[in-house]
Amino acid sequence: MDGVSRNGGKQRRREYNEDSENNCVEDLSKAEMMWEKNRTLETGEESSETCKMREVSTTEMVKNAIEHLWKQETEEENISRRMEDALEDLEKMERTSESIEDRLRDALENLDEEDKGQNSPSEWEKDVLEDFKNYDVNLEDVKEQWKEKIVDEAEFEIEESSDEPSVDEKKESEPVDEFNQRKIEDKELYYDDGSGLMYSMKLESSEYSENRAKSETTKETQEPEQESADISEKPSSKKHTEPQAVQSEGKKTITQEEDETEKRLQQITQESIAESEPVDDVTHKEVEYQREMTKPATTECSDEAKNEHNETSGEKKIEVSTEHELYRQSEDVSEDVEDSTKQESKEETTESEPLDEHSPEGKARKRVVDEIFSSFPEEIRESFRKYLEDLIEDEDDFEELVRRHGLENLLEEDEVTEEIREFLRFKKTRTAKPEASIEELVEELEIDPEQAERWTEQRYHPEALKKVLRFEGYRILDNLIRKIREQSHPVDLDEFEEFLQRNPRLEFENPMAPFEQWKREARAWIEIVKAYREGRIKFRLRHGWEIYNREQIEGFSERYGVSRERIISWLRGKSVPYIIVRFNREINFRKQNQRHQLMMNDELHEIRSRDYLIITFKQNPKMFFKKSAKGGFQRALVYCDLMSLIDSGEDEKSSTVKKFAEENKLHRKTVSDWIKQKKKPTLIRELEKEFQKYNQFPGVDISESTSNQSKFTLSDPSEFKLKKLFKIFRLCVIDLKNINQSSRNSIINFLKLELEKDEIRYGVVNEKLIVWKHKLKGLSLNSIYKNQYYFFSDPHTPLHIIREAVSSLGLEGTLAETDWDFRKLVKQLTSSNGIDYLRSDRIRISGSTMNLLCDILGKSLRDFEVHYMKIGGKDGHGGIYNPAMIEHQELEIILAGLFGVVVSDCHVRLKGGTTYYESNLERIESLKKLMNRLGDIQWGKMPKMRNRTYELWLPSIIDSIIRLAGIPAGDRTILNHGLPIQSRTWSTLAKIEYMKQMFAQESNIDESGRITWTRSHVLSAGKKAGKYKFETLLSPEAMRFLAESDEMKTLSKKEGYERIRERYITMGRLKRLKSELSNPEISQIATEILNTIKKYRNRLIDDEIRIIQKLGIMASLNPLRLSYHVNSGRVSINWGASIDDYSSKIRCALMIPPSHPEKARTSMDFLLNQPQDEIMRVKIQLKDEGFIIEE
């Protein structure tokens, strides 16, 4: 960590003092006049810039992000290149076989005439056979292919009936007629036509051609180009295209289930991820997804035909590409070919009974739910679960959802309905009586106690209820994704026509592209989506999917000339016409150019800077009251700072970005996800979603804060607004001029209640109510210096700061009046005078007043670093000269190292002052060097030598920091305190620094690399029990045993002395006494002592074990021995920790070299004696985990 160096701070202050001496004003009044003039000019510039920003129409803001311009241009070039290649292939194909499509089209017409009874089957067959002969197609091979398909179909159809003969028997007994004729038994078959509805038909025993003709009469007429594609593929492919979705009810092969489940998983996962991305990113990723899904599909049939034809006959290869297929290859948003579309449509629209949760598809759906929720923040996932649970409050709600999703068979099972009924009664009763015990509820409701216990657990519901809620969750998520995608699309045809008029170049970008067809599809998409949005398209639900009305889909298909499958794909948000994609890009690009000066980067609709975050937050004031705003504002600011670094040209792996991540405690994966836009902070994401929904909220004015804090003014307050806003902002200014007396009294009463909790402070001055949230969370410079005083060498600087704060609060009047008002306000909020004038025209400001000024101005202490002469106590003696206003992780590392020293070898005295005991002068200098990173600290006298140990009194300001950090004063073995609560959120570097300093003081390292350290605390305080109000944890019998029993070993002050200093017993001996059957009294006492030791653990060593385990080091912890001190009467238990694992010893030696010269040498000798292969393995592992290891 580099941080803010002390030498750098000195240099900046030296430069400032030189400039100040050369340019200082002659008197204070002249300086104030100049300052007022400059302030007026700045205010005018800010107001003019604000006016410019307000001129920008907020309704034109888009919600989601677009790809960078260079990516867009690359994508457009790729699309054009693919279109040109496809068109070249078409021209080549037409030159070599111009008559193929004509002959196949004639064959299609003959087929239609045959179905209508106009031509006899023999004539049509004759024409087809002639075509086969002309194109060198082996008829016998085709026959064999169709035979295999027909046999498989027959086997599939008769599989349900056990009385009927098997497929093999039928193959032997029934000869297969020529080409594709086959006799089948009477059977009821099901099919769906792609619109989402399923139909049944009765097939009588007849030849296969007659069955096919009958099924074709019940099926709606297919699109001409679709049928053309099907017919053209038959002669050249072994793959038989069956009538769409004709299957036996409820039957699917395992392969089909796995393929369909995988498609469903990919689709919902893609849409779930897309929801958290900007709209144009969603569209782009959808385009890529559709393109990848289309590439193998568009060539599947032709590839199969080529391979199989080469294997069987080696004849001439035939490739057919219709105009429709060419279009699908050339457009940006492509679809699957007809076979793939039929297969997908068949899966999505065929009705079936509810699937078993243990079936492959049921398990896949569970994985889908996990994928969806894993992409959301935890608070959103929890609120979504709660919303789903609240949908069902009684049996009527359950039945309504069941019928909505077509799961009526659940209502037919008595056990299921009875379980649901009992669960809902239990839930309702438990909600009405939250204080009642489970036993009381069981007795009242007369239900199974074990069932009630399971229902008490979180998220435990009956299986039927979970199934219904899961399908309802599918429906809700699909609707959310659809709404997000449609927000940046054209609303009506007028908007679309304007777009076409503005962009005439689209028609001429590629002369060979089917532009007119693109326009027709875009117009059709707008009309269909508009009808859906207005609720004019009927549908029903099955397993979370929307099944649309067949007649309506047919009507749309006939009216707009678009296939039914493509319309269903549009309605489900799976694809978008190409021109709609271009519409989004053009709109976003135009808005980007309009707001370029505001955003300072290319992606206008993204929030990537602090300026834009504040502006967006101002335009969306209702975000103040959302849960995501609580605690998320600071994280959003950190995100904006990171994005600003990236936009300025910094690379993800640069040292600047790594240093930024360390300072802000960001994990490397979080940084990578933010930079790659895989994830964003919750507040950023929600603000971007609200981008186009700005509703003016009068009376709110937010000021930018460079210290991750902000203030706001409110002209129409209420108790609800105040409670919500206090959770986000630290300072609130309320104008009382337009508020009646009753509202004033209500606000004051509310603030008095909050004042009693010591959460806020408020003051009234000049018809303005200022509410300040004075408490600070965590350790920062503001908190550790709040009881100190800031001394300024230049008297003009603090006066200018105060004048700026007065102007920011809007206090009116003369200089004398505003100065008096501000002093009055400071006294109400900080209980101090705020400003003290000292000798030699020097001025000091209390720490609490300085914190208030920073919150008013939206600045940090670091912004005024160059003006501080020193920070110290009220008397002005000692303190920290030239203070360095370090922040974030560097401050955390310094304090962690200080805690490692204090909890080991320091005595924090009750009456004030902290003494440091150390036998090594190098360790004392190391501590001074560590603390001098805060500034030039006056250390006072040299340490004194007492009993072969140096004694050093720490400066008072360091003593103040130690006490503010939460380390209590007094005997630490009696207090048994742990580390401060802030240690649980320490960064990795801070944890390492603590362990370095602690190991230097407390640990013992041997030649084998084994590290041990001990901590002690008392179970009985003896003579000091009254002073610390400590109640003995042991019984009188146990105390008598420790003082008199012969089982205890003794220690004297010196060897040979008869006077006993200490009596002790090891844990092993105490455990043996517990099992002593010959003396039950001693066994009972030993059991009591062991239970007390187990219950009352050492908190400090527990925290240290937790820290070292988080660093990936294995350590063991056990109580060692119990001691009774004869003179003081106290009883202490000694706990010992050790690192014995071989890999952990190497890892610890590499990561945590002790900050002690002798122990560091021992650790280094251990590493030098180990195999280098093992050392390199651990080093590589540490580097992979993100740790920086010094070579």
PDB file of N, CA and C in Angstrom, residues 573-622:
ATOM      1  N   GLY A 573     -40.797 -13.236 -26.483  1.00  0.00           N
ATOM      2  CA  GLY A 573     -39.594 -12.438 -26.348  1.00  0.00           C
ATOM      3  C   GLY A 573     -38.314 -13.153 -26.712  1.00  0.00           C
ATOM      4  N   LYS A 574     -38.395 -14.214 -27.512  1.00  0.00           N
ATOM      5  CA  LYS A 574     -37.215 -14.985 -27.867  1.00  0.00           C
ATOM      6  C   LYS A 574     -36.466 -14.414 -29.058  1.00  0.00           C
ATOM      7  N   SER A 575     -37.115 -13.606 -29.879  1.00  0.00           N
ATOM      8  CA  SER A 575     -36.455 -13.014 -31.040  1.00  0.00           C
ATOM      9  C   SER A 575     -37.094 -11.678 -31.367  1.00  0.00           C
ATOM     10  N   VAL A 576     -36.350 -10.860 -32.102  1.00  0.00           N
ATOM     11  CA  VAL A 576     -36.787  -9.523 -32.497  1.00  0.00           C
ATOM     12  C   VAL A 576     -36.396  -9.332 -33.963  1.00  0.00           C
ATOM     13  N   PRO A 577     -37.257  -8.743 -34.800  1.00  0.00           N
ATOM     14  CA  PRO A 577     -36.878  -8.484 -36.193  1.00  0.00           C
ATOM     15  C   PRO A 577     -35.643  -7.606 -36.294  1.00  0.00           C
ATOM     16  N   TYR A 578     -34.943  -7.771 -37.396  1.00  0.00           N
ATOM     17  CA  TYR A 578     -33.662  -7.082 -37.566  1.00  0.00           C
ATOM     18  C   TYR A 578     -33.802  -5.566 -37.509  1.00  0.00           C
ATOM     19  N   ILE A 579     -34.819  -5.014 -38.168  1.00  0.00           N
ATOM     20  CA  ILE A 579     -34.960  -3.549 -38.207  1.00  0.00           C
ATOM     21  C   ILE A 579     -35.270  -3.000 -36.813  1.00  0.00           C
ATOM     22  N   ILE A 580     -35.946  -3.764 -35.974  1.00  0.00           N
ATOM     23  CA  ILE A 580     -36.190  -3.302 -34.598  1.00  0.00           C
ATOM     24  C   ILE A 580     -34.873  -3.172 -33.844  1.00  0.00           C
ATOM     25  N   VAL A 581     -33.960  -4.101 -34.092  1.00  0.00           N
ATOM     26  CA  VAL A 581     -32.629  -3.998 -33.484  1.00  0.00           C
ATOM     27  C   VAL A 581     -31.922  -2.741 -33.956  1.00  0.00           C
ATOM     28  N   ARG A 582     -32.002  -2.445 -35.248  1.00  0.00           N
ATOM     29  CA  ARG A 582     -31.394  -1.235 -35.773  1.00  0.00           C
ATOM     30  C   ARG A 582     -32.062   0.004 -35.207  1.00  0.00           C
ATOM     31  N   PHE A 583     -33.360  -0.065 -34.972  1.00  0.00           N
ATOM     32  CA  PHE A 583     -34.078   1.051 -34.364  1.00  0.00           C
ATOM     33  C   PHE A 583     -33.483   1.384 -32.990  1.00  0.00           C
ATOM     34  N   ASN A 584     -33.255   0.371 -32.186  1.00  0.00           N
ATOM     35  CA  ASN A 584     -32.688   0.592 -30.853  1.00  0.00           C
ATOM     36  C   ASN A 584     -31.310   1.236 -30.938  1.00  0.00           C
ATOM     37  N   ARG A 585     -30.498   0.746 -31.852  1.00  0.00           N
ATOM     38  CA  ARG A 585     -29.148   1.299 -31.963  1.00  0.00           C
ATOM     39  C   ARG A 585     -29.175   2.762 -32.380  1.00  0.00           C
ATOM     40  N   GLU A 586     -30.029   3.095 -33.335  1.00  0.00           N
ATOM     41  CA  GLU A 586     -30.097   4.479 -33.822  1.00  0.00           C
ATOM     42  C   GLU A 586     -30.590   5.416 -32.732  1.00  0.00           C
ATOM     43  N   ILE A 587     -31.622   4.983 -31.997  1.00  0.00           N
ATOM     44  CA  ILE A 587     -32.167   5.827 -30.926  1.00  0.00           C
ATOM     45  C   ILE A 587     -31.119   6.071 -29.846  1.00  0.00           C
ATOM     46  N   ASN A 588     -30.433   5.031 -29.425  1.00  0.00           N
ATOM     47  CA  ASN A 588     -29.435   5.186 -28.372  1.00  0.00           C
ATOM     48  C   ASN A 588     -28.260   6.036 -28.839  1.00  0.00           C
ATOM     49  N   PHE A 589     -27.870   5.866 -30.087  1.00  0.00           N
ATOM     50  CA  PHE A 589     -26.771   6.674 -30.604  1.00  0.00           C
ATOM     51  C   PHE A 589     -27.143   8.152 -30.650  1.00  0.00           C
ATOM     52  N   ARG A 590     -28.386   8.450 -31.056  1.00  0.00           N
ATOM     53  CA  ARG A 590     -28.827   9.840 -31.125  1.00  0.00           C
ATOM     54  C   ARG A 590     -28.878  10.472 -29.733  1.00  0.00           C
ATOM     55  N   LYS A 591     -29.397   9.725 -28.762  1.00  0.00           N
ATOM     56  CA  LYS A 591     -29.449  10.255 -27.405  1.00  0.00           C
ATOM     57  C   LYS A 591     -28.056  10.420 -26.819  1.00  0.00           C
ATOM     58  N   GLN A 592     -27.161   9.532 -27.206  1.00  0.00           N
ATOM     59  CA  GLN A 592     -25.787   9.645 -26.732  1.00  0.00           C
ATOM     60  C   GLN A 592     -25.156  10.961 -27.194  1.00  0.00           C
ATOM     61  N   ASN A 593     -25.347  11.326 -28.461  1.00  0.00           N
ATOM     62  CA  ASN A 593     -24.780  12.563 -28.977  1.00  0.00           C
ATOM     63  C   ASN A 593     -25.389  13.778 -28.291  1.00  0.00           C
ATOM     64  N   GLN A 594     -26.642  13.688 -27.905  1.00  0.00           N
ATOM     65  CA  GLN A 594     -27.290  14.826 -27.267  1.00  0.00           C
ATOM     66  C   GLN A 594     -26.747  15.064 -25.867  1.00  0.00           C
ATOM     67  N   ARG A 595     -26.364  13.986 -25.156  1.00  0.00           N
ATOM     68  CA  ARG A 595     -25.971  14.119 -23.756  1.00  0.00           C
ATOM     69  C   ARG A 595     -24.491  13.822 -23.541  1.00  0.00           C
ATOM     70  N   HIS A 596     -23.712  13.968 -24.579  1.00  0.00           N
ATOM     71  CA  HIS A 596     -22.297  13.610 -24.459  1.00  0.00           C
ATOM     72  C   HIS A 596     -21.577  14.484 -23.437  1.00  0.00           C
ATOM     73  N   GLN A 597     -21.880  15.770 -23.398  1.00  0.00           N
ATOM     74  CA  GLN A 597     -21.198  16.658 -22.469  1.00  0.00           C
ATOM     75  C   GLN A 597     -21.564  16.348 -21.025  1.00  0.00           C
ATOM     76  N   LEU A 598     -22.733  15.778 -20.809  1.00  0.00           N
ATOM     77  CA  LEU A 598     -23.156  15.477 -19.439  1.00  0.00           C
ATOM     78  C   LEU A 598     -22.461  14.236 -18.900  1.00  0.00           C
ATOM     79  N   MET A 599     -22.346  13.199 -19.755  1.00  0.00           N
ATOM     80  CA  MET A 599     -21.858  11.915 -19.265  1.00  0.00           C
ATOM     81  C   MET A 599     -20.345  11.770 -19.308  1.00  0.00           C
ATOM     82  N   MET A 600     -19.695  12.406 -20.258  1.00  0.00           N
ATOM     83  CA  MET A 600     -18.252  12.299 -20.446  1.00  0.00           C
ATOM     84  C   MET A 600     -17.815  10.882 -20.840  1.00  0.00           C
ATOM     85  N   ASN A 601     -18.725  10.053 -21.338  1.00  0.00           N
ATOM     86  CA  ASN A 601     -18.326   8.765 -21.883  1.00  0.00           C
ATOM     87  C   ASN A 601     -19.333   8.337 -22.931  1.00  0.00           C
ATOM     88  N   ASP A 602     -19.051   7.230 -23.599  1.00  0.00           N
ATOM     89  CA  ASP A 602     -19.847   6.846 -24.761  1.00  0.00           C
ATOM     90  C   ASP A 602     -21.207   6.292 -24.378  1.00  0.00           C
ATOM     91  N   GLU A 603     -21.305   5.547 -23.302  1.00  0.00           N
ATOM     92  CA  GLU A 603     -22.542   4.857 -22.990  1.00  0.00           C
ATOM     93  C   GLU A 603     -23.394   5.745 -22.099  1.00  0.00           C
ATOM     94  N   LEU A 604     -24.231   6.569 -22.769  1.00  0.00           N
ATOM     95  CA  LEU A 604     -24.951   7.626 -22.078  1.00  0.00           C
ATOM     96  C   LEU A 604     -25.934   7.115 -21.063  1.00  0.00           C
ATOM     97  N   HIS A 605     -26.559   6.017 -21.381  1.00  0.00           N
ATOM     98  CA  HIS A 605     -27.608   5.530 -20.512  1.00  0.00           C
ATOM     99  C   HIS A 605     -27.036   4.777 -19.317  1.00  0.00           C
ATOM    100  N   GLU A 606     -25.737   4.488 -19.287  1.00  0.00           N
ATOM    101  CA  GLU A 606     -25.122   3.825 -18.158  1.00  0.00           C
ATOM    102  C   GLU A 606     -24.658   4.852 -17.132  1.00  0.00           C
ATOM    103  N   ILE A 607     -24.703   4.459 -15.879  1.00  0.00           N
ATOM    104  CA  ILE A 607     -24.210   5.306 -14.795  1.00  0.00           C
ATOM    105  C   ILE A 607     -22.778   4.889 -14.521  1.00  0.00           C
ATOM    106  N   ARG A 608     -21.841   5.721 -14.936  1.00  0.00           N
ATOM    107  CA  ARG A 608     -20.425   5.365 -14.831  1.00  0.00           C
ATOM    108  C   ARG A 608     -19.594   6.469 -14.193  1.00  0.00           C
ATOM    109  N   SER A 609     -20.229   7.496 -13.637  1.00  0.00           N
ATOM    110  CA  SER A 609     -19.490   8.564 -12.984  1.00  0.00           C
ATOM    111  C   SER A 609     -20.306   9.098 -11.825  1.00  0.00           C
ATOM    112  N   ARG A 610     -19.620   9.743 -10.904  1.00  0.00           N
ATOM    113  CA  ARG A 610     -20.308  10.305  -9.730  1.00  0.00           C
ATOM    114  C   ARG A 610     -21.284  11.400 -10.140  1.00  0.00           C
ATOM    115  N   ASP A 611     -20.875  12.223 -11.096  1.00  0.00           N
ATOM    116  CA  ASP A 611     -21.749  13.306 -11.533  1.00  0.00           C
ATOM    117  C   ASP A 611     -23.087  12.754 -12.020  1.00  0.00           C
ATOM    118  N   TYR A 612     -22.997  11.752 -12.862  1.00  0.00           N
ATOM    119  CA  TYR A 612     -24.226  11.216 -13.432  1.00  0.00           C
ATOM    120  C   TYR A 612     -25.039  10.444 -12.403  1.00  0.00           C
ATOM    121  N   LEU A 613     -24.377   9.817 -11.439  1.00  0.00           N
ATOM    122  CA  LEU A 613     -25.097   9.131 -10.363  1.00  0.00           C
ATOM    123  C   LEU A 613     -25.939  10.122  -9.561  1.00  0.00           C
ATOM    124  N   ILE A 614     -25.357  11.267  -9.229  1.00  0.00           N
ATOM    125  CA  ILE A 614     -26.096  12.276  -8.461  1.00  0.00           C
ATOM    126  C   ILE A 614     -27.264  12.812  -9.278  1.00  0.00           C
ATOM    127  N   ILE A 615     -27.033  13.081 -10.563  1.00  0.00           N
ATOM    128  CA  ILE A 615     -28.108  13.603 -11.413  1.00  0.00           C
ATOM    129  C   ILE A 615     -29.242  12.593 -11.520  1.00  0.00           C
ATOM    130  N   THR A 616     -28.895  11.339 -11.746  1.00  0.00           N
ATOM    131  CA  THR A 616     -29.922  10.300 -11.879  1.00  0.00           C
ATOM    132  C   THR A 616     -30.662  10.105 -10.563  1.00  0.00           C
ATOM    133  N   PHE A 617     -29.939  10.156  -9.470  1.00  0.00           N
ATOM    134  CA  PHE A 617     -30.579  10.016  -8.159  1.00  0.00           C
ATOM    135  C   PHE A 617     -31.542  11.167  -7.913  1.00  0.00           C
ATOM    136  N   LYS A 618     -31.157  12.357  -8.368  1.00  0.00           N
ATOM    137  CA  LYS A 618     -32.037  13.513  -8.209  1.00  0.00           C
ATOM    138  C   LYS A 618     -33.302  13.351  -9.033  1.00  0.00           C
ATOM    139  N   GLN A 619     -33.193  12.760 -10.183  1.00  0.00           N
ATOM    140  CA  GLN A 619     -34.344  12.600 -11.055  1.00  0.00           C
ATOM    141  C   GLN A 619     -35.236  11.432 -10.644  1.00  0.00           C
ATOM    142  N   ASN A 620     -34.772  10.601  -9.726  1.00  0.00           N
ATOM    143  CA  ASN A 620     -35.545   9.453  -9.263  1.00  0.00           C
ATOM    144  C   ASN A 620     -35.621   9.474  -7.738  1.00  0.00           C
ATOM    145  N   PRO A 621     -36.265  10.465  -7.154  1.00  0.00           N
ATOM    146  CA  PRO A 621     -36.268  10.593  -5.689  1.00  0.00           C
ATOM    147  C   PRO A 621     -36.990   9.455  -4.992  1.00  0.00           C
ATOM    148  N   LYS A 622     -37.892   8.761  -5.683  1.00  0.00           N
ATOM    149  CA  LYS A 622     -38.584   7.658  -5.020  1.00  0.00           C
ATOM    150  C   LYS A 622     -37.618   6.519  -4.691  1.00  0.00           C
TER     151      LYS A 622
END
